[in-house]
Amino acid sequence: MRTPSLSDPDQRMLLHDVADRINAVADQLPLPDQVQPGPGLGEILDDEVRHLARLLGYLAGESAFRHRAAARYAHQVTPSQRRTTLALARAAEPAGAALAALGGAVHCLGVLADLSHRSSGRVGNRTVTSAYQQLVAHLAESRAHLARAAKCLRTAADAQPIGPAPSPPTAAPAHTR
């Protein structure tokens, strides 16, 4: 662990922070009824693919680093640190699937751009409609995967123990003479 002394609350905060960043990517993606193919959507996809790729890289790198540290310093690893490491690794799968879905959206947007430059006689409305529907589906799929990744992290964070409760002070024995 890069900071092997992360307390349980710090580990919970880390997981919530990563979940917040994943949700921020999802929040930038248009909802199905807001999808407007064009340069604006291309810019959004460019930005969010980059953000998500960095987050996926973080998840993979942090998981690998923590795994190596746990192997080297097994006696120092707490159950909370193991749960945090596993949560980061688990979130990588849906984050990767979200990135793949965004790749599909980029492809569909490119197809739609290409179709818009062809003469109308060579392009059927069905082809455009199909490409548009696929674009909307890819964006929705990406949002669903991002929600799953964030939920995975939040569930793990909320399952982290808060730490041992302080024991109540014991009364000093009464001295009787």
PDB file of C-alpha atoms in Angstrom:
ATOM      1  CA  MET A   1       0.000   0.000   0.000  1.00  0.00           C
ATOM      2  CA  ARG A   2       1.386   3.347  -0.933  1.00  0.00           C
ATOM      3  CA  THR A   3       0.337   4.561   2.448  1.00  0.00           C
ATOM      4  CA  PRO A   4       0.358   1.358   4.458  1.00  0.00           C
ATOM      5  CA  SER A   5      -0.757   3.197   7.547  1.00  0.00           C
ATOM      6  CA  LEU A   6      -4.124   4.275   6.100  1.00  0.00           C
ATOM      7  CA  SER A   7      -6.657   4.044   8.864  1.00  0.00           C
ATOM      8  CA  ASP A   8     -10.045   2.443   8.316  1.00  0.00           C
ATOM      9  CA  PRO A   9     -11.741   5.861   7.931  1.00  0.00           C
ATOM     10  CA  ASP A  10      -9.054   6.884   5.418  1.00  0.00           C
ATOM     11  CA  GLN A  11      -9.637   3.720   3.422  1.00  0.00           C
ATOM     12  CA  ARG A  12     -13.383   4.383   3.415  1.00  0.00           C
ATOM     13  CA  MET A  13     -12.712   7.931   2.246  1.00  0.00           C
ATOM     14  CA  LEU A  14     -10.447   6.617  -0.530  1.00  0.00           C
ATOM     15  CA  LEU A  15     -13.151   4.262  -1.808  1.00  0.00           C
ATOM     16  CA  HIS A  16     -15.814   6.967  -1.652  1.00  0.00           C
ATOM     17  CA  ASP A  17     -13.497   9.403  -3.456  1.00  0.00           C
ATOM     18  CA  VAL A  18     -12.864   6.975  -6.315  1.00  0.00           C
ATOM     19  CA  ALA A  19     -16.600   6.225  -6.499  1.00  0.00           C
ATOM     20  CA  ASP A  20     -17.281   9.979  -6.691  1.00  0.00           C
ATOM     21  CA  ARG A  21     -14.816  10.336  -9.551  1.00  0.00           C
ATOM     22  CA  ILE A  22     -16.438   7.439 -11.399  1.00  0.00           C
ATOM     23  CA  ASN A  23     -19.852   9.026 -10.884  1.00  0.00           C
ATOM     24  CA  ALA A  24     -18.481  12.311 -12.226  1.00  0.00           C
ATOM     25  CA  VAL A  25     -17.651  10.573 -15.511  1.00  0.00           C
ATOM     26  CA  ALA A  26     -21.154   9.094 -15.707  1.00  0.00           C
ATOM     27  CA  ASP A  27     -22.702  12.480 -14.942  1.00  0.00           C
ATOM     28  CA  GLN A  28     -21.021  14.001 -17.993  1.00  0.00           C
ATOM     29  CA  LEU A  29     -22.524  11.441 -20.363  1.00  0.00           C
ATOM     30  CA  PRO A  30     -25.834  12.462 -21.921  1.00  0.00           C
ATOM     31  CA  LEU A  31     -28.991  10.617 -20.961  1.00  0.00           C
ATOM     32  CA  PRO A  32     -30.735   8.724 -23.791  1.00  0.00           C
ATOM     33  CA  ASP A  33     -33.161  11.562 -24.528  1.00  0.00           C
ATOM     34  CA  GLN A  34     -30.294  14.082 -24.591  1.00  0.00           C
ATOM     35  CA  VAL A  35     -28.052  12.379 -27.164  1.00  0.00           C
ATOM     36  CA  GLN A  36     -27.303  14.740 -30.044  1.00  0.00           C
ATOM     37  CA  PRO A  37     -24.729  13.299 -32.455  1.00  0.00           C
ATOM     38  CA  GLY A  38     -22.249  15.913 -33.458  1.00  0.00           C
ATOM     39  CA  PRO A  39     -19.004  17.616 -32.512  1.00  0.00           C
ATOM     40  CA  GLY A  40     -20.267  18.456 -29.005  1.00  0.00           C
ATOM     41  CA  LEU A  41     -20.829  14.804 -28.210  1.00  0.00           C
ATOM     42  CA  GLY A  42     -17.447  14.014 -29.723  1.00  0.00           C
ATOM     43  CA  GLU A  43     -15.825  16.442 -27.263  1.00  0.00           C
ATOM     44  CA  ILE A  44     -17.690  14.898 -24.342  1.00  0.00           C
ATOM     45  CA  LEU A  45     -16.607  11.414 -25.376  1.00  0.00           C
ATOM     46  CA  ASP A  46     -13.016  12.572 -25.807  1.00  0.00           C
ATOM     47  CA  ASP A  47     -12.942  14.066 -22.307  1.00  0.00           C
ATOM     48  CA  GLU A  48     -14.711  11.230 -20.536  1.00  0.00           C
ATOM     49  CA  VAL A  49     -12.761   8.459 -22.275  1.00  0.00           C
ATOM     50  CA  ARG A  50      -9.584  10.159 -21.037  1.00  0.00           C
ATOM     51  CA  HIS A  51     -10.959  10.564 -17.490  1.00  0.00           C
ATOM     52  CA  LEU A  52     -12.181   6.996 -17.345  1.00  0.00           C
ATOM     53  CA  ALA A  53      -8.950   5.619 -18.800  1.00  0.00           C
ATOM     54  CA  ARG A  54      -7.013   7.424 -16.045  1.00  0.00           C
ATOM     55  CA  LEU A  55      -9.378   6.043 -13.406  1.00  0.00           C
ATOM     56  CA  LEU A  56      -9.055   2.528 -14.789  1.00  0.00           C
ATOM     57  CA  GLY A  57      -5.282   2.933 -14.795  1.00  0.00           C
ATOM     58  CA  TYR A  58      -5.453   4.068 -11.177  1.00  0.00           C
ATOM     59  CA  LEU A  59      -7.591   1.078 -10.188  1.00  0.00           C
ATOM     60  CA  ALA A  60      -5.234  -1.365 -11.900  1.00  0.00           C
ATOM     61  CA  GLY A  61      -2.080   0.306 -10.610  1.00  0.00           C
ATOM     62  CA  GLU A  62      -3.296   0.705  -7.037  1.00  0.00           C
ATOM     63  CA  SER A  63      -4.543  -2.896  -6.967  1.00  0.00           C
ATOM     64  CA  ALA A  64      -1.230  -4.196  -8.261  1.00  0.00           C
ATOM     65  CA  PHE A  65       0.795  -2.050  -5.863  1.00  0.00           C
ATOM     66  CA  ARG A  66      -1.317  -3.127  -2.888  1.00  0.00           C
ATOM     67  CA  HIS A  67      -1.090  -6.778  -3.936  1.00  0.00           C
ATOM     68  CA  ARG A  68       2.709  -6.593  -4.115  1.00  0.00           C
ATOM     69  CA  ALA A  69       2.884  -4.805  -0.759  1.00  0.00           C
ATOM     70  CA  ALA A  70       0.633  -7.430   0.825  1.00  0.00           C
ATOM     71  CA  ALA A  71       2.870 -10.198  -0.495  1.00  0.00           C
ATOM     72  CA  ARG A  72       6.024  -8.504   0.805  1.00  0.00           C
ATOM     73  CA  TYR A  73       4.643  -7.339   4.141  1.00  0.00           C
ATOM     74  CA  ALA A  74       1.926  -9.860   4.885  1.00  0.00           C
ATOM     75  CA  HIS A  75       2.249  -9.357   8.636  1.00  0.00           C
ATOM     76  CA  GLN A  76       1.393  -5.634   8.295  1.00  0.00           C
ATOM     77  CA  VAL A  77      -1.733  -5.974   6.172  1.00  0.00           C
ATOM     78  CA  THR A  78      -5.023  -5.465   7.965  1.00  0.00           C
ATOM     79  CA  PRO A  79      -8.361  -6.984   6.941  1.00  0.00           C
ATOM     80  CA  SER A  80      -9.534  -3.468   6.077  1.00  0.00           C
ATOM     81  CA  GLN A  81      -6.612  -2.987   3.710  1.00  0.00           C
ATOM     82  CA  ARG A  82      -7.363  -6.332   2.050  1.00  0.00           C
ATOM     83  CA  ARG A  83     -11.015  -5.367   1.595  1.00  0.00           C
ATOM     84  CA  THR A  84      -9.991  -2.019   0.118  1.00  0.00           C
ATOM     85  CA  THR A  85      -7.597  -3.685  -2.300  1.00  0.00           C
ATOM     86  CA  LEU A  86     -10.256  -6.173  -3.371  1.00  0.00           C
ATOM     87  CA  ALA A  87     -12.835  -3.401  -3.840  1.00  0.00           C
ATOM     88  CA  LEU A  88     -10.462  -1.450  -6.093  1.00  0.00           C
ATOM     89  CA  ALA A  89      -9.773  -4.588  -8.130  1.00  0.00           C
ATOM     90  CA  ARG A  90     -13.480  -5.444  -8.391  1.00  0.00           C
ATOM     91  CA  ALA A  91     -14.336  -1.963  -9.618  1.00  0.00           C
ATOM     92  CA  ALA A  92     -11.845  -2.331 -12.474  1.00  0.00           C
ATOM     93  CA  GLU A  93     -14.052  -4.847 -14.313  1.00  0.00           C
ATOM     94  CA  PRO A  94     -17.143  -2.643 -14.708  1.00  0.00           C
ATOM     95  CA  ALA A  95     -14.938   0.422 -15.275  1.00  0.00           C
ATOM     96  CA  GLY A  96     -13.226  -1.425 -18.134  1.00  0.00           C
ATOM     97  CA  ALA A  97     -16.586  -2.476 -19.538  1.00  0.00           C
ATOM     98  CA  ALA A  98     -17.737   1.166 -19.362  1.00  0.00           C
ATOM     99  CA  LEU A  99     -14.636   2.223 -21.265  1.00  0.00           C
ATOM    100  CA  ALA A 100     -15.316  -0.433 -23.911  1.00  0.00           C
ATOM    101  CA  ALA A 101     -18.903   0.801 -24.247  1.00  0.00           C
ATOM    102  CA  LEU A 102     -17.602   4.351 -24.712  1.00  0.00           C
ATOM    103  CA  GLY A 103     -15.350   2.990 -27.445  1.00  0.00           C
ATOM    104  CA  GLY A 104     -18.466   1.602 -29.125  1.00  0.00           C
ATOM    105  CA  ALA A 105     -20.118   5.020 -28.782  1.00  0.00           C
ATOM    106  CA  VAL A 106     -17.123   6.682 -30.441  1.00  0.00           C
ATOM    107  CA  HIS A 107     -17.425   4.199 -33.314  1.00  0.00           C
ATOM    108  CA  CYS A 108     -21.158   4.862 -33.728  1.00  0.00           C
ATOM    109  CA  LEU A 109     -20.595   8.609 -33.666  1.00  0.00           C
ATOM    110  CA  GLY A 110     -18.000   8.168 -36.414  1.00  0.00           C
ATOM    111  CA  VAL A 111     -20.434   6.096 -38.464  1.00  0.00           C
ATOM    112  CA  LEU A 112     -23.103   8.772 -38.072  1.00  0.00           C
ATOM    113  CA  ALA A 113     -20.651  11.481 -39.122  1.00  0.00           C
ATOM    114  CA  ASP A 114     -19.692   9.455 -42.170  1.00  0.00           C
ATOM    115  CA  LEU A 115     -23.327   8.824 -43.073  1.00  0.00           C
ATOM    116  CA  SER A 116     -24.101  12.544 -42.841  1.00  0.00           C
ATOM    117  CA  HIS A 117     -21.511  13.261 -45.548  1.00  0.00           C
ATOM    118  CA  ARG A 118     -22.849  10.720 -48.012  1.00  0.00           C
ATOM    119  CA  SER A 119     -25.435  11.652 -50.565  1.00  0.00           C
ATOM    120  CA  SER A 120     -28.942  11.067 -49.259  1.00  0.00           C
ATOM    121  CA  GLY A 121     -29.747   8.573 -52.024  1.00  0.00           C
ATOM    122  CA  ARG A 122     -27.008   6.208 -50.823  1.00  0.00           C
ATOM    123  CA  VAL A 123     -27.934   6.335 -47.155  1.00  0.00           C
ATOM    124  CA  GLY A 124     -31.169   4.892 -45.926  1.00  0.00           C
ATOM    125  CA  ASN A 125     -32.996   6.260 -42.906  1.00  0.00           C
ATOM    126  CA  ARG A 126     -32.819   2.782 -41.386  1.00  0.00           C
ATOM    127  CA  THR A 127     -29.030   2.874 -41.404  1.00  0.00           C
ATOM    128  CA  VAL A 128     -28.930   6.260 -39.672  1.00  0.00           C
ATOM    129  CA  THR A 129     -31.593   5.226 -37.174  1.00  0.00           C
ATOM    130  CA  SER A 130     -29.751   2.000 -36.401  1.00  0.00           C
ATOM    131  CA  ALA A 131     -26.426   3.792 -35.846  1.00  0.00           C
ATOM    132  CA  TYR A 132     -28.134   6.367 -33.632  1.00  0.00           C
ATOM    133  CA  GLN A 133     -29.856   3.661 -31.568  1.00  0.00           C
ATOM    134  CA  GLN A 134     -26.551   1.863 -31.130  1.00  0.00           C
ATOM    135  CA  LEU A 135     -24.922   5.117 -30.008  1.00  0.00           C
ATOM    136  CA  VAL A 136     -27.631   5.669 -27.391  1.00  0.00           C
ATOM    137  CA  ALA A 137     -27.342   2.034 -26.251  1.00  0.00           C
ATOM    138  CA  HIS A 138     -23.556   2.286 -25.836  1.00  0.00           C
ATOM    139  CA  LEU A 139     -23.885   5.454 -23.758  1.00  0.00           C
ATOM    140  CA  ALA A 140     -26.549   3.851 -21.562  1.00  0.00           C
ATOM    141  CA  GLU A 141     -24.430   0.722 -21.184  1.00  0.00           C
ATOM    142  CA  SER A 142     -21.439   2.804 -20.141  1.00  0.00           C
ATOM    143  CA  ARG A 143     -23.508   4.678 -17.556  1.00  0.00           C
ATOM    144  CA  ALA A 144     -24.791   1.362 -16.151  1.00  0.00           C
ATOM    145  CA  HIS A 145     -21.258  -0.054 -15.839  1.00  0.00           C
ATOM    146  CA  LEU A 146     -20.045   3.136 -14.174  1.00  0.00           C
ATOM    147  CA  ALA A 147     -22.920   2.964 -11.691  1.00  0.00           C
ATOM    148  CA  ARG A 148     -21.986  -0.637 -10.914  1.00  0.00           C
ATOM    149  CA  ALA A 149     -18.328   0.284 -10.353  1.00  0.00           C
ATOM    150  CA  ALA A 150     -19.231   3.160  -8.040  1.00  0.00           C
ATOM    151  CA  LYS A 151     -21.714   1.001  -6.140  1.00  0.00           C
ATOM    152  CA  CYS A 152     -19.069  -1.693  -5.667  1.00  0.00           C
ATOM    153  CA  LEU A 153     -16.712   0.857  -4.120  1.00  0.00           C
ATOM    154  CA  ARG A 154     -19.369   2.459  -1.920  1.00  0.00           C
ATOM    155  CA  THR A 155     -20.616  -0.908  -0.680  1.00  0.00           C
ATOM    156  CA  ALA A 156     -17.081  -1.909   0.273  1.00  0.00           C
ATOM    157  CA  ALA A 157     -16.464   1.454   1.933  1.00  0.00           C
ATOM    158  CA  ASP A 158     -19.660   1.275   3.934  1.00  0.00           C
ATOM    159  CA  ALA A 159     -18.855  -2.274   5.031  1.00  0.00           C
ATOM    160  CA  GLN A 160     -15.509  -1.161   6.484  1.00  0.00           C
ATOM    161  CA  PRO A 161     -15.543  -1.285  10.256  1.00  0.00           C
ATOM    162  CA  ILE A 162     -15.373   2.090  11.888  1.00  0.00           C
ATOM    163  CA  GLY A 163     -12.806   0.804  14.290  1.00  0.00           C
ATOM    164  CA  PRO A 164     -12.938  -0.586  17.756  1.00  0.00           C
ATOM    165  CA  ALA A 165     -15.234   1.248  20.088  1.00  0.00           C
ATOM    166  CA  PRO A 166     -13.395   2.767  22.972  1.00  0.00           C
ATOM    167  CA  SER A 167     -13.962   0.798  26.093  1.00  0.00           C
ATOM    168  CA  PRO A 168     -15.774   2.660  28.798  1.00  0.00           C
ATOM    169  CA  PRO A 169     -13.632   3.732  31.702  1.00  0.00           C
ATOM    170  CA  THR A 170     -13.803   1.352  34.570  1.00  0.00           C
ATOM    171  CA  ALA A 171     -14.645   2.658  37.946  1.00  0.00           C
ATOM    172  CA  ALA A 172     -11.844   2.525  40.415  1.00  0.00           C
ATOM    173  CA  PRO A 173     -12.523  -0.010  43.122  1.00  0.00           C
ATOM    174  CA  ALA A 174     -13.954   1.580  46.204  1.00  0.00           C
ATOM    175  CA  HIS A 175     -11.602   1.490  49.113  1.00  0.00           C
ATOM    176  CA  THR A 176     -13.288   0.530  52.336  1.00  0.00           C
ATOM    177  CA  ARG A 177     -11.489   0.464  55.610  1.00  0.00           C
TER     178      ARG A 177
END
